[in-house]
JSON list of C-alpha atoms in Angstrom, two decimals:
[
{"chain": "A", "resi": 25, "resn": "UNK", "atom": "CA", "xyz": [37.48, 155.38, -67.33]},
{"chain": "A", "resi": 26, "resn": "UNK", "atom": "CA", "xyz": [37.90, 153.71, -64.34]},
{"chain": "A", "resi": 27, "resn": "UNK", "atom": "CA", "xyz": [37.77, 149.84, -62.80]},
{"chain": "A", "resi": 28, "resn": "UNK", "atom": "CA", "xyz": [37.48, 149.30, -59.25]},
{"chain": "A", "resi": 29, "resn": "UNK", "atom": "CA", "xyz": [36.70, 146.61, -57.34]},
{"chain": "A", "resi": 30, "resn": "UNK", "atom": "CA", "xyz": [37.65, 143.26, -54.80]},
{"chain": "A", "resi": 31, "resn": "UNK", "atom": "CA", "xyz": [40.72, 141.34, -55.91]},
{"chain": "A", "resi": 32, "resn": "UNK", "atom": "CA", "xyz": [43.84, 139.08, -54.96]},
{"chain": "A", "resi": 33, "resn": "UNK", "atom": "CA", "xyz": [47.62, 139.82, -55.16]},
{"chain": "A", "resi": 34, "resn": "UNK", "atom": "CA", "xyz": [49.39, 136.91, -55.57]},
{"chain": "A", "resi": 35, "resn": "UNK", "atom": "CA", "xyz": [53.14, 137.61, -54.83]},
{"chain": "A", "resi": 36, "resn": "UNK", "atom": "CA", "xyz": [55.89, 134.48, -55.81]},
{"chain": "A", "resi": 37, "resn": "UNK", "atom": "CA", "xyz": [59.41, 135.08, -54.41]},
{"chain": "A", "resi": 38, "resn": "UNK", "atom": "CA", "xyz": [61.92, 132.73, -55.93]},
{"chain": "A", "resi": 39, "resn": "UNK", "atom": "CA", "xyz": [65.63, 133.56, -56.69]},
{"chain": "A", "resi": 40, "resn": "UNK", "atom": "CA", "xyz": [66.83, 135.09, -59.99]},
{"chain": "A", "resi": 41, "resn": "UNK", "atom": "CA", "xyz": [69.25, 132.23, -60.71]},
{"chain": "A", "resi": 42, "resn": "UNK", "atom": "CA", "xyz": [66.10, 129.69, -60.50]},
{"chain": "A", "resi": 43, "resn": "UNK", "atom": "CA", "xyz": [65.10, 128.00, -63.88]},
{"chain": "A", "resi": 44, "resn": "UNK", "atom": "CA", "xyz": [62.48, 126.01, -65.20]},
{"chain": "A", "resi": 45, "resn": "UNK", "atom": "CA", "xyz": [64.41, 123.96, -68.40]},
{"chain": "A", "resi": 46, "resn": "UNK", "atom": "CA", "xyz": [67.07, 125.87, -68.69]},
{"chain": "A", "resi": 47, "resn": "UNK", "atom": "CA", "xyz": [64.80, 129.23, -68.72]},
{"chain": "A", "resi": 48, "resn": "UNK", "atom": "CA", "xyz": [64.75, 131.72, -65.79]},
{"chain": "A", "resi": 49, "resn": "UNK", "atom": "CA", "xyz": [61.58, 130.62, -63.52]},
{"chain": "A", "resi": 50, "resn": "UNK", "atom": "CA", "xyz": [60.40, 133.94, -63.44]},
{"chain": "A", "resi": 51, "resn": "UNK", "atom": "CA", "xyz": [59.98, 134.16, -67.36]},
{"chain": "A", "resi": 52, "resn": "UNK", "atom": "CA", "xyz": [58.04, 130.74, -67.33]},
{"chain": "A", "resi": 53, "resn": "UNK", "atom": "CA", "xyz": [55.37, 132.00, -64.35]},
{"chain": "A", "resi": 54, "resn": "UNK", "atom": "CA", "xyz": [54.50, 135.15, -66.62]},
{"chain": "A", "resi": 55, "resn": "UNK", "atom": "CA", "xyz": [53.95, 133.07, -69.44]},
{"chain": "A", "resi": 56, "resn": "UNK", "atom": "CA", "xyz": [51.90, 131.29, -67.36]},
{"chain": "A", "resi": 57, "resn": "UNK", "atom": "CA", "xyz": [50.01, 133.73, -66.39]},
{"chain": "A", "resi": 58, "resn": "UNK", "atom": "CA", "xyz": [49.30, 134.91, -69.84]},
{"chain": "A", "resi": 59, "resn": "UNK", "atom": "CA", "xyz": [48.07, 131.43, -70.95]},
{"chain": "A", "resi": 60, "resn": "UNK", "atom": "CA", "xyz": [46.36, 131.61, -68.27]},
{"chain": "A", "resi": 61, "resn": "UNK", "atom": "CA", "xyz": [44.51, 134.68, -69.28]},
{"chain": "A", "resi": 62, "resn": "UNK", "atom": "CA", "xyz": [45.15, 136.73, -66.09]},
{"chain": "A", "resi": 63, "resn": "UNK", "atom": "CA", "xyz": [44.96, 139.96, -66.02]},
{"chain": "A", "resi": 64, "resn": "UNK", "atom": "CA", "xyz": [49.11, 140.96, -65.92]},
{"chain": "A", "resi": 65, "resn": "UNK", "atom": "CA", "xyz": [51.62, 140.11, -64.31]},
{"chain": "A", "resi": 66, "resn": "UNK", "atom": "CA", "xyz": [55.44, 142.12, -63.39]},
{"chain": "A", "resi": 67, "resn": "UNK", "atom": "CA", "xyz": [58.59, 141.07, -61.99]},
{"chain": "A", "resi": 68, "resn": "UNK", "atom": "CA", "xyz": [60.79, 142.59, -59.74]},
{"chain": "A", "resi": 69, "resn": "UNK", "atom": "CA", "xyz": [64.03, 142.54, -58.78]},
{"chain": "A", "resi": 70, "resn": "UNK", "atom": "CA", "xyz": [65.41, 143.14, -55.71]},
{"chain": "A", "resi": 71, "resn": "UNK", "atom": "CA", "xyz": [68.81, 144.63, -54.82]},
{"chain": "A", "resi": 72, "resn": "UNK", "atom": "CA", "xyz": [69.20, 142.44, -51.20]},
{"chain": "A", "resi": 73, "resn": "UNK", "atom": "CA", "xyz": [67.38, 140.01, -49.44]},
{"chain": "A", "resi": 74, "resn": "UNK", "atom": "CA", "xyz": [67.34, 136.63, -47.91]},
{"chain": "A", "resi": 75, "resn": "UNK", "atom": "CA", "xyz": [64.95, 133.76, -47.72]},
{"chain": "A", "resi": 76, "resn": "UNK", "atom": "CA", "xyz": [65.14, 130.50, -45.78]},
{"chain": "A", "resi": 77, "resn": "UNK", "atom": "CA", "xyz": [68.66, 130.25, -46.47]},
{"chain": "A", "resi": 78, "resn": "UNK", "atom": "CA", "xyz": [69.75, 132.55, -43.91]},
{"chain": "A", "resi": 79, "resn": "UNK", "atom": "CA", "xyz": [72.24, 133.89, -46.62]},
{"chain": "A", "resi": 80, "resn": "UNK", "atom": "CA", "xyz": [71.86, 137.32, -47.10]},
{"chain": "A", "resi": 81, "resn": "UNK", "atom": "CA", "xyz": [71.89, 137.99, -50.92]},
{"chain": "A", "resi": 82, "resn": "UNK", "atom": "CA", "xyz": [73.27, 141.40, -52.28]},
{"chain": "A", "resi": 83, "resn": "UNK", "atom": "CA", "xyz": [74.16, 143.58, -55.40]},
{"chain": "A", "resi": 84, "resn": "UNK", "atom": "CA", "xyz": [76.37, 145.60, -53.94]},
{"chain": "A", "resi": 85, "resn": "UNK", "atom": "CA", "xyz": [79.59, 146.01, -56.04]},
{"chain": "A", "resi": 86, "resn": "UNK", "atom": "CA", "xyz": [82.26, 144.31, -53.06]},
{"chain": "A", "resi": 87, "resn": "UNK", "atom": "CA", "xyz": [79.91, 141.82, -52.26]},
{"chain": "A", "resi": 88, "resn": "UNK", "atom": "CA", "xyz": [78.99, 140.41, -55.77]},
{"chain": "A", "resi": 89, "resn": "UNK", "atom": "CA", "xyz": [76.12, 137.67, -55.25]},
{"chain": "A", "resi": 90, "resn": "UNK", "atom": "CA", "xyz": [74.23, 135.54, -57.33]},
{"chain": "A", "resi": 91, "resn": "UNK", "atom": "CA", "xyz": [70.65, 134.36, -56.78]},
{"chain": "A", "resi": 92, "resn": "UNK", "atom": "CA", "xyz": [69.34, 137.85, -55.95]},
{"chain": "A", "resi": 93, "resn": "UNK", "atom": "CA", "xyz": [65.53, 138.04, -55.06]},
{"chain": "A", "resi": 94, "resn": "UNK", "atom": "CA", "xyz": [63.13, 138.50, -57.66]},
{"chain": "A", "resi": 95, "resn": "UNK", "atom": "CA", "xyz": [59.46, 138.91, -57.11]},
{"chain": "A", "resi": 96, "resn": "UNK", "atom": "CA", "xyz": [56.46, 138.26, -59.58]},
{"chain": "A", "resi": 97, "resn": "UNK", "atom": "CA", "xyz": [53.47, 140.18, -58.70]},
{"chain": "A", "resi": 98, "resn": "UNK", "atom": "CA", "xyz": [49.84, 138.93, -60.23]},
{"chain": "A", "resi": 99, "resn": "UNK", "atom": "CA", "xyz": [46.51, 140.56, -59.81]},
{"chain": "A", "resi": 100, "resn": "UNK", "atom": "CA", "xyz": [43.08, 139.56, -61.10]},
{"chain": "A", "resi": 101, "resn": "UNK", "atom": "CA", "xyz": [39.83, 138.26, -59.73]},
{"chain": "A", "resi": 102, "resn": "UNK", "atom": "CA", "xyz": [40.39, 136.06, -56.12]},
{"chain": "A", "resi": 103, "resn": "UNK", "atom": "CA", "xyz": [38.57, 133.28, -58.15]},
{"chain": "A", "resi": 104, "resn": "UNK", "atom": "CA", "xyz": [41.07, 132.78, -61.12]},
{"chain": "A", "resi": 105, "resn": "UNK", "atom": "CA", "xyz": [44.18, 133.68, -59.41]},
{"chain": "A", "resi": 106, "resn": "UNK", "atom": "CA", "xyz": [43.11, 130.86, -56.71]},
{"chain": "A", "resi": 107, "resn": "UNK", "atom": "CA", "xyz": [42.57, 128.51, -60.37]},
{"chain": "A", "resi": 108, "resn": "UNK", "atom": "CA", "xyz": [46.32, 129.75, -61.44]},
{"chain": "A", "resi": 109, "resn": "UNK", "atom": "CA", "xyz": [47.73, 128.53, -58.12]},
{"chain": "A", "resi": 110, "resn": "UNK", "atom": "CA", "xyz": [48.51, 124.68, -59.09]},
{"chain": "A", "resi": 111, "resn": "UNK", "atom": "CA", "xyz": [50.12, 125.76, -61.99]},
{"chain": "A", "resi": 112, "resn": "UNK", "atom": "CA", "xyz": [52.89, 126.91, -59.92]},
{"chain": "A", "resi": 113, "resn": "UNK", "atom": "CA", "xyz": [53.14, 123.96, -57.35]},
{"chain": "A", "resi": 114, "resn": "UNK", "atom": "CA", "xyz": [55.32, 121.45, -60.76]},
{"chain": "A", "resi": 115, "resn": "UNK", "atom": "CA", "xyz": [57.59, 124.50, -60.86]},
{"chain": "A", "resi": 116, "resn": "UNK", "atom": "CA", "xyz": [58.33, 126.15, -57.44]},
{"chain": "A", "resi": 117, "resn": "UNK", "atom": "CA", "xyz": [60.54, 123.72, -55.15]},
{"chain": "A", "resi": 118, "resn": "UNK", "atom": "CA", "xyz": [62.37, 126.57, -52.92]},
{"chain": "A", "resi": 119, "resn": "UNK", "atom": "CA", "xyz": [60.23, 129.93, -52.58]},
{"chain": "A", "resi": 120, "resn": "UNK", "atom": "CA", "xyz": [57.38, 131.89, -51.35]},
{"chain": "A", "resi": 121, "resn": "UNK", "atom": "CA", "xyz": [53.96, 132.60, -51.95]},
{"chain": "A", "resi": 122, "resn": "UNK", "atom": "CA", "xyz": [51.87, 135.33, -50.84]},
{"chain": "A", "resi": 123, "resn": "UNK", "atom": "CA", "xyz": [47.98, 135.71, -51.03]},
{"chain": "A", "resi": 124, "resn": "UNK", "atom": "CA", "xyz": [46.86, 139.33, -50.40]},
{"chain": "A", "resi": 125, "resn": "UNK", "atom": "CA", "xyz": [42.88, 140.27, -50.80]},
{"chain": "A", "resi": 126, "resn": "UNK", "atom": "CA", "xyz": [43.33, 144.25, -52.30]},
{"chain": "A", "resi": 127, "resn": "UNK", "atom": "CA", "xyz": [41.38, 146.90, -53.61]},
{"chain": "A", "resi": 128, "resn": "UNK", "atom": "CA", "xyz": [41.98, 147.91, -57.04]},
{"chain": "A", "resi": 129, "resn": "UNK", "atom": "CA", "xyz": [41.62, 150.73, -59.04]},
{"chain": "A", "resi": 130, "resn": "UNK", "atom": "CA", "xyz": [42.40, 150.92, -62.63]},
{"chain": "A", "resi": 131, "resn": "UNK", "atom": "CA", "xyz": [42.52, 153.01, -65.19]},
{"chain": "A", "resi": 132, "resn": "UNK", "atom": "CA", "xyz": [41.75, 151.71, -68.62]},
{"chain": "A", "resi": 133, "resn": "UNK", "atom": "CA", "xyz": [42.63, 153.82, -71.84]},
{"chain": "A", "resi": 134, "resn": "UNK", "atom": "CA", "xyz": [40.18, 156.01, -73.81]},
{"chain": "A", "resi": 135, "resn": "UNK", "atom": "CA", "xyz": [38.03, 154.92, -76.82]},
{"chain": "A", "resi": 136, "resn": "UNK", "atom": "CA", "xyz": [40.11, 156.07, -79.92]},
{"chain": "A", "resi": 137, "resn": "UNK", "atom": "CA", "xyz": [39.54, 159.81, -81.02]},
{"chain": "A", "resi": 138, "resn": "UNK", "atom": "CA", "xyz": [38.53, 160.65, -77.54]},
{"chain": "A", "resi": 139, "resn": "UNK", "atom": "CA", "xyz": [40.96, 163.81, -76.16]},
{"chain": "A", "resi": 140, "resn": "UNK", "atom": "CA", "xyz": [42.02, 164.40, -73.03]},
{"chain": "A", "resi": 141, "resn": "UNK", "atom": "CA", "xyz": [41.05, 167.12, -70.85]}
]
């Protein structure tokens, strides 16, 4: 069966070494987000990058750097992500966020017993 319908994509960049009490910041915003009852949320993390910094960030082996860029991705309904949003303003103080209308389509599992065909 399938979902489709209007949504937002809210993106939050912030920097792998970031922490909310003593806990990565990434970990707290998906918890969050689950309180929150959204619909999921994934994090991401990137291999190079830079931000307002101007430092590039890397994981290449020579050039061994900390505070690589990590991305959390959250979609649900424009209305309830736009709800979420000042959760996040007590914990990001150096970062990015990105509001993106999208299209989604999803793909929800099968009743049980149902097969496949």
């Amino acid at each position: 069966m399938k979902l489709a319908g209007a949504a937002l994509r809210l993106t939050i960049f912030v920097g792998d070494t970031d922490t909310w009490h003593h806990k990565p910041l990434y970990h707290e915003i998906v918890h969050r987000a689950h309180a929150a009852g959204l619909a999921g949320a994934s994090v991401f993390r990137g291999i190079e990058g830079y931000g307002a910094s101007n430092h590039i960030h890397t994981a290449r082996i020579l050039s061994l750097s900390e505070d690589l860029p990590v991305s959390i991705v959250i979609v649900d309904a424009a209305e309830r992500i736009r709800a979420f949003l000042p959760r996040l303003d007590e914990l990001i103080s150096e970062g990015l966020v990105i509001l993106e209308e999208v299209e989604v389509i999803r793909y929800v599992g099968r009743p049980s017993g149902e097969q496949a065909r």
